[in-house]
Short mmCIF file of C-alpha atoms and ligand atoms in Angstrom, two decimals:
data_model
loop_
_atom_site.label_atom_id
_atom_site.label_comp_id
_atom_site.label_asym_id
_atom_site.label_seq_id
_atom_site.Cartn_x
_atom_site.Cartn_y
_atom_site.Cartn_z
CA MET A 1 8.97 147.29 -56.58
CA ILE A 2 5.97 145.64 -54.97
CA ILE A 3 6.58 143.02 -52.30
CA GLN A 4 3.71 140.76 -51.38
CA LYS A 5 4.89 138.38 -48.68
CA SER A 6 3.51 134.88 -48.44
CA THR A 7 0.98 134.48 -45.64
CA ASN A 8 1.50 130.75 -45.78
CA PRO A 9 5.28 130.18 -46.00
CA ARG A 10 6.53 126.59 -46.37
CA ILE A 11 10.07 127.26 -45.14
CA SER A 12 9.45 125.62 -41.73
CA THR A 13 8.72 122.33 -43.55
CA PHE A 14 11.87 122.53 -45.69
CA ASP A 15 14.51 119.95 -44.77
CA SER A 16 17.85 120.95 -46.28
CA ASN A 17 19.09 117.37 -45.83
CA ASN A 18 16.21 115.85 -47.69
CA PHE A 19 14.67 117.66 -50.63
CA SER A 20 14.22 117.16 -54.32
CA PHE A 21 16.18 119.53 -56.57
CA GLY A 22 14.14 121.11 -59.33
CA ASN A 23 10.72 120.61 -57.85
CA THR A 24 11.05 122.18 -54.44
CA PHE A 25 10.35 125.88 -54.86
CA ILE A 26 11.13 128.71 -52.49
CA ASP A 27 8.25 130.69 -50.98
CA HIS A 28 8.36 133.59 -53.42
CA MET A 29 8.90 134.38 -57.08
CA VAL A 30 9.41 137.51 -59.13
CA ILE A 31 7.02 138.52 -61.90
CA CYS A 32 6.90 141.54 -64.20
CA GLU A 33 4.57 142.01 -67.16
CA TYR A 34 5.21 143.71 -70.49
CA GLU A 35 2.37 145.33 -72.32
CA ASN A 36 1.79 148.36 -74.59
CA GLY A 37 5.48 148.65 -75.31
CA LYS A 38 6.74 148.76 -71.74
CA TRP A 39 7.49 146.73 -68.64
CA GLY A 40 5.25 147.23 -65.61
CA GLU A 41 6.30 147.16 -61.98
CA VAL A 42 8.47 144.31 -60.63
CA LYS A 43 6.67 142.23 -58.04
CA VAL A 44 7.88 139.71 -55.49
CA VAL A 45 4.86 137.50 -54.85
CA PRO A 46 4.13 134.11 -53.23
CA TYR A 47 5.29 131.25 -55.47
CA GLY A 48 2.49 129.56 -57.35
CA PRO A 49 0.80 128.84 -60.67
CA LEU A 50 -0.47 131.59 -62.97
CA PRO A 51 -3.47 131.40 -65.31
CA PHE A 52 -2.56 131.19 -69.02
CA SER A 53 -4.39 130.17 -72.17
CA PRO A 54 -3.17 127.33 -74.45
CA ALA A 55 -3.36 130.03 -77.14
CA MET A 56 -0.49 131.85 -75.40
CA MET A 57 2.08 132.72 -78.04
CA GLY A 58 5.08 131.56 -75.98
CA VAL A 59 3.98 127.92 -76.13
CA ASN A 60 2.78 128.07 -79.74
CA TYR A 61 5.67 129.92 -81.37
CA GLY A 62 8.40 129.39 -78.82
CA GLN A 63 9.35 132.94 -77.86
CA ALA A 64 10.91 131.92 -74.56
CA CYS A 65 14.40 132.18 -73.11
CA PHE A 66 15.91 131.73 -69.68
CA GLU A 67 18.94 131.97 -67.45
CA GLY A 68 20.47 129.62 -64.90
CA MET A 69 22.43 130.99 -61.97
CA LYS A 70 23.06 130.31 -58.29
CA ALA A 71 23.18 131.96 -54.88
CA TYR A 72 25.59 130.59 -52.27
CA LYS A 73 25.68 130.84 -48.48
CA ASP A 74 29.00 130.99 -46.63
CA GLU A 75 29.75 129.73 -43.11
CA ASP A 76 28.63 133.03 -41.61
CA ASP A 77 25.30 132.92 -43.44
CA GLN A 78 26.30 135.64 -45.86
CA VAL A 79 24.65 135.19 -49.25
CA PHE A 80 26.42 135.76 -52.56
CA LEU A 81 25.51 135.78 -56.22
CA PHE A 82 28.15 134.87 -58.79
CA ARG A 83 28.76 137.29 -61.70
CA PRO A 84 25.02 138.10 -61.97
CA GLU A 85 25.73 140.92 -64.44
CA LYS A 86 26.76 138.24 -66.96
CA ASN A 87 23.35 136.58 -66.72
CA PHE A 88 21.66 139.97 -66.99
CA ALA A 89 23.56 140.76 -70.18
CA ARG A 90 22.94 137.29 -71.58
CA ILE A 91 19.18 137.19 -71.04
CA ASN A 92 18.94 140.43 -72.98
CA LYS A 93 21.09 139.02 -75.76
CA SER A 94 18.80 135.96 -75.90
CA ALA A 95 15.71 138.18 -75.79
CA ALA A 96 16.98 140.34 -78.66
CA ARG A 97 17.66 137.27 -80.84
CA LEU A 98 14.11 136.03 -80.21
CA ALA A 99 12.61 139.47 -80.93
CA MET A 100 11.53 139.88 -77.30
CA PRO A 101 11.89 143.06 -75.23
CA GLU A 102 15.00 143.43 -73.07
CA VAL A 103 14.61 143.82 -69.31
CA THR A 104 16.13 146.62 -67.27
CA GLU A 105 18.79 146.24 -64.59
CA GLU A 106 16.19 147.24 -62.00
CA ILE A 107 13.89 144.42 -63.12
CA PHE A 108 16.56 141.72 -63.43
CA LEU A 109 19.13 142.50 -60.74
CA GLY A 110 16.69 144.37 -58.48
CA GLY A 111 14.13 141.55 -58.62
CA LEU A 112 16.84 138.92 -58.19
CA LYS A 113 18.38 140.49 -55.08
CA ALA A 114 14.99 141.14 -53.47
CA LEU A 115 13.92 137.53 -54.06
CA VAL A 116 17.15 135.98 -52.80
CA ASP A 117 17.08 138.26 -49.76
CA ILE A 118 13.47 137.55 -48.82
CA ASP A 119 13.99 133.77 -49.17
CA ARG A 120 17.57 133.59 -47.90
CA GLU A 121 16.55 130.95 -45.35
CA TRP A 122 15.85 128.59 -48.26
CA ILE A 123 19.51 128.59 -49.33
CA PRO A 124 21.02 125.36 -48.03
CA LYS A 125 24.47 125.61 -46.52
CA GLY A 126 27.46 123.31 -46.84
CA GLU A 127 29.57 121.51 -49.40
CA GLY A 128 28.10 121.92 -52.86
CA MET A 129 24.80 123.39 -51.65
CA SER A 130 23.23 126.43 -53.28
CA LEU A 131 20.03 127.97 -54.54
CA TYR A 132 19.48 127.43 -58.26
CA ILE A 133 17.79 130.47 -59.78
CA ARG A 134 15.86 130.54 -63.02
CA PRO A 135 15.02 133.93 -64.55
CA LEU A 136 12.94 133.67 -67.73
CA ILE A 137 11.05 135.69 -70.32
CA PHE A 138 8.17 134.28 -72.34
CA ALA A 139 5.47 135.55 -74.70
CA THR A 140 2.04 135.71 -73.07
CA GLU A 141 -0.18 137.25 -75.72
CA GLU A 142 -3.26 135.13 -76.37
CA ALA A 143 -3.28 134.98 -80.17
CA LEU A 144 -2.80 132.36 -82.84
CA LYS A 145 -0.87 134.64 -85.13
CA ALA A 146 2.63 133.73 -86.23
CA ARG A 147 4.25 137.05 -85.45
CA ILE A 148 6.09 138.81 -82.62
CA SER A 149 4.04 138.81 -79.41
CA ASN A 150 2.89 142.09 -77.86
CA LYS A 151 2.82 140.76 -74.31
CA TYR A 152 5.49 139.07 -72.18
CA MET A 153 6.24 137.98 -68.69
CA PHE A 154 9.59 138.14 -66.95
CA ALA A 155 9.73 135.82 -63.96
CA ILE A 156 12.28 134.42 -61.52
CA VAL A 157 11.72 131.13 -59.71
CA ALA A 158 14.25 129.24 -57.61
CA THR A 159 14.88 125.77 -56.19
CA PRO A 160 17.41 124.66 -53.59
CA ALA A 161 20.30 122.64 -55.08
CA LYS A 162 22.42 119.87 -53.66
CA SER A 163 25.98 118.78 -54.13
CA TYR A 164 27.40 119.32 -57.58
CA TYR A 165 29.15 115.97 -57.43
CA THR A 166 28.35 113.82 -60.45
CA GLU A 167 29.68 110.45 -61.54
CA PRO A 168 31.95 110.45 -64.61
CA VAL A 169 29.81 110.06 -67.72
CA SER A 170 30.10 108.55 -71.18
CA VAL A 171 29.38 110.89 -74.05
CA LYS A 172 28.63 110.26 -77.69
CA ILE A 173 30.26 112.48 -80.30
CA SER A 174 27.40 113.45 -82.58
CA ASP A 175 27.81 112.45 -86.21
CA PHE A 176 24.31 113.39 -87.34
CA TYR A 177 22.25 115.62 -85.04
CA SER A 178 23.13 119.24 -84.31
CA ARG A 179 22.30 121.54 -81.40
CA ALA A 180 22.79 124.74 -83.35
CA ALA A 181 23.07 125.89 -86.93
CA SER A 182 24.84 128.73 -88.70
CA GLY A 183 22.68 131.81 -88.43
CA GLY A 184 20.50 130.07 -85.83
CA VAL A 185 19.86 130.58 -82.14
CA GLY A 186 22.63 128.48 -80.58
CA SER A 187 24.16 131.39 -78.69
CA ALA A 188 20.79 132.34 -77.16
CA LYS A 189 19.52 130.49 -74.11
CA ALA A 190 16.35 129.75 -76.04
CA ALA A 191 13.95 127.24 -74.49
CA GLY A 192 13.57 125.62 -77.92
CA ASN A 193 17.27 124.69 -78.02
CA TYR A 194 16.60 122.37 -75.10
CA ALA A 195 13.48 120.91 -76.72
CA ALA A 196 15.47 120.13 -79.88
CA SER A 197 18.24 118.39 -77.92
CA PHE A 198 16.06 115.92 -76.00
CA TYR A 199 15.37 113.46 -78.80
CA PRO A 200 18.99 113.00 -79.98
CA THR A 201 20.04 112.73 -76.32
CA GLN A 202 17.43 110.04 -75.74
CA LEU A 203 18.79 108.09 -78.73
CA ALA A 204 22.33 108.39 -77.35
CA MET A 205 21.08 107.09 -74.00
CA GLU A 206 19.54 104.08 -75.70
CA GLU A 207 23.03 103.36 -77.05
CA GLY A 208 24.42 103.46 -73.52
CA TYR A 209 25.67 107.04 -73.35
CA ASP A 210 24.72 109.71 -70.84
CA GLN A 211 25.15 112.76 -73.00
CA ILE A 212 26.10 114.08 -76.44
CA ILE A 213 29.08 116.09 -77.60
CA TRP A 214 27.55 118.36 -80.22
CA THR A 215 29.58 118.90 -83.33
CA ASP A 216 29.22 121.57 -86.02
CA ASP A 217 26.13 121.21 -88.18
CA ALA A 218 27.92 121.50 -91.53
CA THR A 219 30.61 118.80 -91.19
CA HIS A 220 30.34 117.19 -87.71
CA LYS A 221 34.13 117.48 -87.61
CA TYR A 222 34.49 119.99 -84.77
CA PHE A 223 33.40 119.95 -81.12
CA GLU A 224 30.91 122.61 -80.12
CA GLU A 225 29.33 121.85 -76.73
CA SER A 226 28.52 118.87 -74.58
CA GLY A 227 24.86 118.53 -73.66
CA THR A 228 23.97 121.90 -72.18
CA MET A 229 27.53 122.61 -71.10
CA ASN A 230 30.61 124.13 -72.70
CA VAL A 231 33.33 121.63 -73.46
CA PHE A 232 37.04 121.49 -72.57
CA VAL A 233 39.69 119.05 -73.78
CA ARG A 234 43.14 118.48 -72.29
CA ILE A 235 45.87 117.08 -74.53
CA ASN A 236 49.06 116.49 -72.54
CA ASP A 237 49.07 119.64 -70.39
CA THR A 238 47.31 121.97 -72.81
CA ILE A 239 43.67 122.84 -72.25
CA ILE A 240 41.57 123.66 -75.30
CA THR A 241 38.03 125.03 -75.57
CA PRO A 242 36.28 126.19 -78.74
CA PRO A 243 35.72 129.93 -79.24
CA THR A 244 32.16 131.11 -78.62
CA SER A 245 30.16 131.90 -81.73
CA GLU A 246 26.57 132.20 -82.91
CA LYS A 247 26.46 128.41 -82.43
CA ILE A 248 28.17 128.15 -79.04
CA LEU A 249 26.66 129.56 -75.89
CA ASP A 250 28.89 132.00 -74.01
CA GLY A 251 28.88 130.27 -70.62
CA VAL A 252 29.77 132.08 -67.40
CA THR A 253 31.43 128.92 -66.08
CA ARG A 254 33.45 128.56 -69.30
CA ASP A 255 34.72 132.13 -69.03
CA SER A 256 35.54 131.63 -65.32
CA PHE A 257 37.46 128.40 -66.06
CA ILE A 258 39.51 130.19 -68.72
CA GLN A 259 40.44 132.97 -66.32
CA LEU A 260 41.22 130.54 -63.48
CA ALA A 261 43.40 128.40 -65.76
CA LYS A 262 45.35 131.49 -66.83
CA LYS A 263 45.74 132.55 -63.20
CA ARG A 264 47.24 129.15 -62.40
CA GLY A 265 49.62 129.55 -65.34
CA LEU A 266 48.15 126.59 -67.20
CA GLU A 267 48.40 126.63 -70.95
CA ILE A 268 44.97 127.28 -72.42
CA LYS A 269 44.04 127.68 -76.06
CA ILE A 270 40.76 129.00 -77.35
CA GLU A 271 40.52 127.39 -80.75
CA PRO A 272 38.41 124.92 -82.71
CA ILE A 273 38.77 121.30 -81.55
CA ALA A 274 38.79 118.79 -84.40
CA VAL A 275 37.16 115.45 -83.61
CA LYS A 276 39.96 113.65 -85.45
CA ASP A 277 42.63 115.31 -83.28
CA VAL A 278 40.83 114.19 -80.12
CA ILE A 279 40.47 110.62 -81.41
CA GLU A 280 44.11 110.55 -82.46
CA ALA A 281 45.18 111.89 -79.04
CA GLN A 282 43.09 109.19 -77.35
CA LYS A 283 44.81 106.51 -79.46
CA ASN A 284 48.34 107.80 -78.76
CA GLY A 285 47.68 108.38 -75.07
CA SER A 286 48.06 112.19 -75.03
CA LEU A 287 44.34 112.79 -74.38
CA LYS A 288 44.16 113.31 -70.61
CA GLU A 289 40.75 114.79 -69.94
CA VAL A 290 37.52 115.90 -71.56
CA TRP A 291 34.90 117.68 -69.48
CA GLY A 292 31.84 119.91 -69.63
CA VAL A 293 31.19 123.04 -67.56
CA GLY A 294 28.01 124.88 -66.59
CA THR A 295 26.36 126.50 -63.59
CA ALA A 296 24.23 123.50 -62.63
CA VAL A 297 26.92 120.93 -61.82
CA VAL A 298 30.04 123.09 -62.44
CA THR A 299 31.99 120.21 -64.00
CA SER A 300 30.98 116.96 -65.60
CA VAL A 301 33.99 114.70 -66.10
CA PHE A 302 33.87 112.28 -69.03
CA GLN A 303 35.09 108.71 -68.72
CA ALA A 304 34.51 107.61 -72.32
CA LEU A 305 33.83 109.06 -75.76
CA GLY A 306 31.64 107.28 -78.28
CA TYR A 307 32.75 107.65 -81.86
CA ASP A 308 32.15 105.61 -84.99
CA GLY A 309 30.65 102.73 -83.02
CA GLU A 310 33.62 102.59 -80.64
CA LYS A 311 33.74 103.51 -76.95
CA LEU A 312 37.09 105.19 -76.28
CA GLU A 313 38.08 105.20 -72.61
CA LEU A 314 39.69 108.21 -70.92
CA PRO A 315 42.31 107.94 -68.17
CA LYS A 316 41.10 107.99 -64.54
CA LEU A 317 42.87 110.88 -62.85
CA SER A 318 42.99 111.70 -59.15
CA ASN A 319 41.55 115.03 -57.97
CA ASP A 320 45.07 116.49 -57.84
CA GLU A 321 46.01 115.29 -61.29
CA SER A 322 42.80 116.49 -62.90
CA PHE A 323 42.80 120.04 -64.28
CA ALA A 324 39.00 119.87 -64.45
CA LEU A 325 38.63 119.14 -60.74
CA THR A 326 41.41 121.53 -59.71
CA LEU A 327 39.76 124.41 -61.58
CA GLN A 328 36.35 123.38 -60.29
CA LYS A 329 37.63 123.64 -56.72
CA ASP A 330 39.18 127.06 -57.42
CA LEU A 331 35.83 128.23 -58.75
CA VAL A 332 33.66 126.79 -55.99
CA ASP A 333 35.98 128.23 -53.31
CA ILE A 334 35.46 131.69 -54.79
CA GLN A 335 31.70 131.19 -55.19
CA THR A 336 31.27 130.08 -51.58
CA ASN A 337 33.62 132.69 -50.04
CA LYS A 338 36.24 130.14 -49.02
CA ALA A 339 38.93 131.88 -51.05
CA GLU A 340 39.96 135.38 -52.03
CA ASP A 341 38.12 136.72 -55.06
CA PRO A 342 40.78 138.56 -57.10
CA PHE A 343 38.37 138.86 -60.03
CA GLY A 344 35.57 140.62 -58.13
CA TRP A 345 33.09 137.92 -59.12
CA ARG A 346 31.15 137.55 -55.87
CA VAL A 347 28.24 139.90 -55.23
CA LEU A 348 26.99 140.10 -51.64
CA VAL A 349 23.20 140.11 -51.25
CA GLU A 350 22.52 142.69 -48.56
CA LYS A 351 20.00 141.95 -45.85
CA ASN A 352 16.64 143.71 -46.07
CA VAL A 353 17.39 144.95 -49.56
CA MET A 354 13.90 146.37 -49.86
CA GLU A 355 14.03 148.54 -46.77
CA THR A 356 16.94 150.42 -48.29
CA VAL A 357 15.22 151.35 -51.57
C1 LIG B 401 23.45 127.49 -69.95
C2 LIG B 401 24.28 126.80 -70.96
C3 LIG B 401 25.68 126.62 -70.78
C4 LIG B 401 26.40 126.98 -69.51
O1 LIG B 401 26.38 128.33 -69.22
P1 LIG B 401 26.75 128.79 -67.74
O2 LIG B 401 26.60 130.28 -67.82
O3 LIG B 401 28.14 128.39 -67.49
O4 LIG B 401 25.80 128.14 -66.83
C5 LIG B 401 26.39 126.04 -71.82
N1 LIG B 401 25.79 125.63 -72.95
C6 LIG B 401 24.46 125.76 -73.14
C7 LIG B 401 23.86 125.29 -74.41
C8 LIG B 401 23.67 126.35 -72.16
O5 LIG B 401 22.35 126.47 -72.37
#
């Protein structure tokens, strides 16, 4: 690994009480280039733009996938990653589906730990604070040929993140657009999946919704995901989430919620959720909660569902009554080292990682 420290760090100008998530970048980034059938050396370099041609294959043919994960700082300034091996496995699954080369553990986890260690001062501390980390792979060959690229870049960039608290949102159950199709790339974290979701989401916003609940492409009769999050429904005291598939992304937060619900002894079913059952439950009062989960905000609680031109309200539950918020707290307490970690999910980022290798 090559470490090239910034000679002009911006950390002294960083105000953890006043920053913009998503466009404040830490001082360094990881890059690694693939060429002639193999990955080169992993480098930690000062954050900044790179020169690319508009003929780069990644932007023309869309060979690009990414991950989203976080690092957390506890009260004693210890830094932890959360289940990073899941993101490592998933980026390679995404890469394989997009005919891109897989990265090694040394590149992904080695680069990740070195970056988080070197810029640990950038990780804001306190309720809901974290460092949002974006590993990605994209095709860099300069060629207008519709085929698999011969050159790629793996990179990791990161931005400090604020409180995960979000207002309850209204979501529209999709009756036309789809996020994923049978045999498609829905289970890959492909950049193009996001591109394809923006327009339908914009239309839903124009109708007064914040987000979409994606339904299956063939019939629009079953829930799949909500926005870029996995979806959970609670009917009476039973939690239901759809099984992952080639159309549903296998979220780390989803899997963690399932395990935490089981640990609490809550009834949880992993089975298809029919739109009509949810609507019926809303009408007869047994629908208690619907929520989305993902790394970025952990939980997004829904206050209303849009279906067939109607806006169906959901009950307003207190934090104690809400399974979504109870499980969110269980998860965040483990992530931030406020609670025991019986699952072994936290991974400590050692100080001066590079001096030990
Ligand atoms: C990233 C993502 C999720 C959430 O995955 P996490 O690992 O929990 O962050 C869910 N659905 C889609 C479509 C995603 O891209």
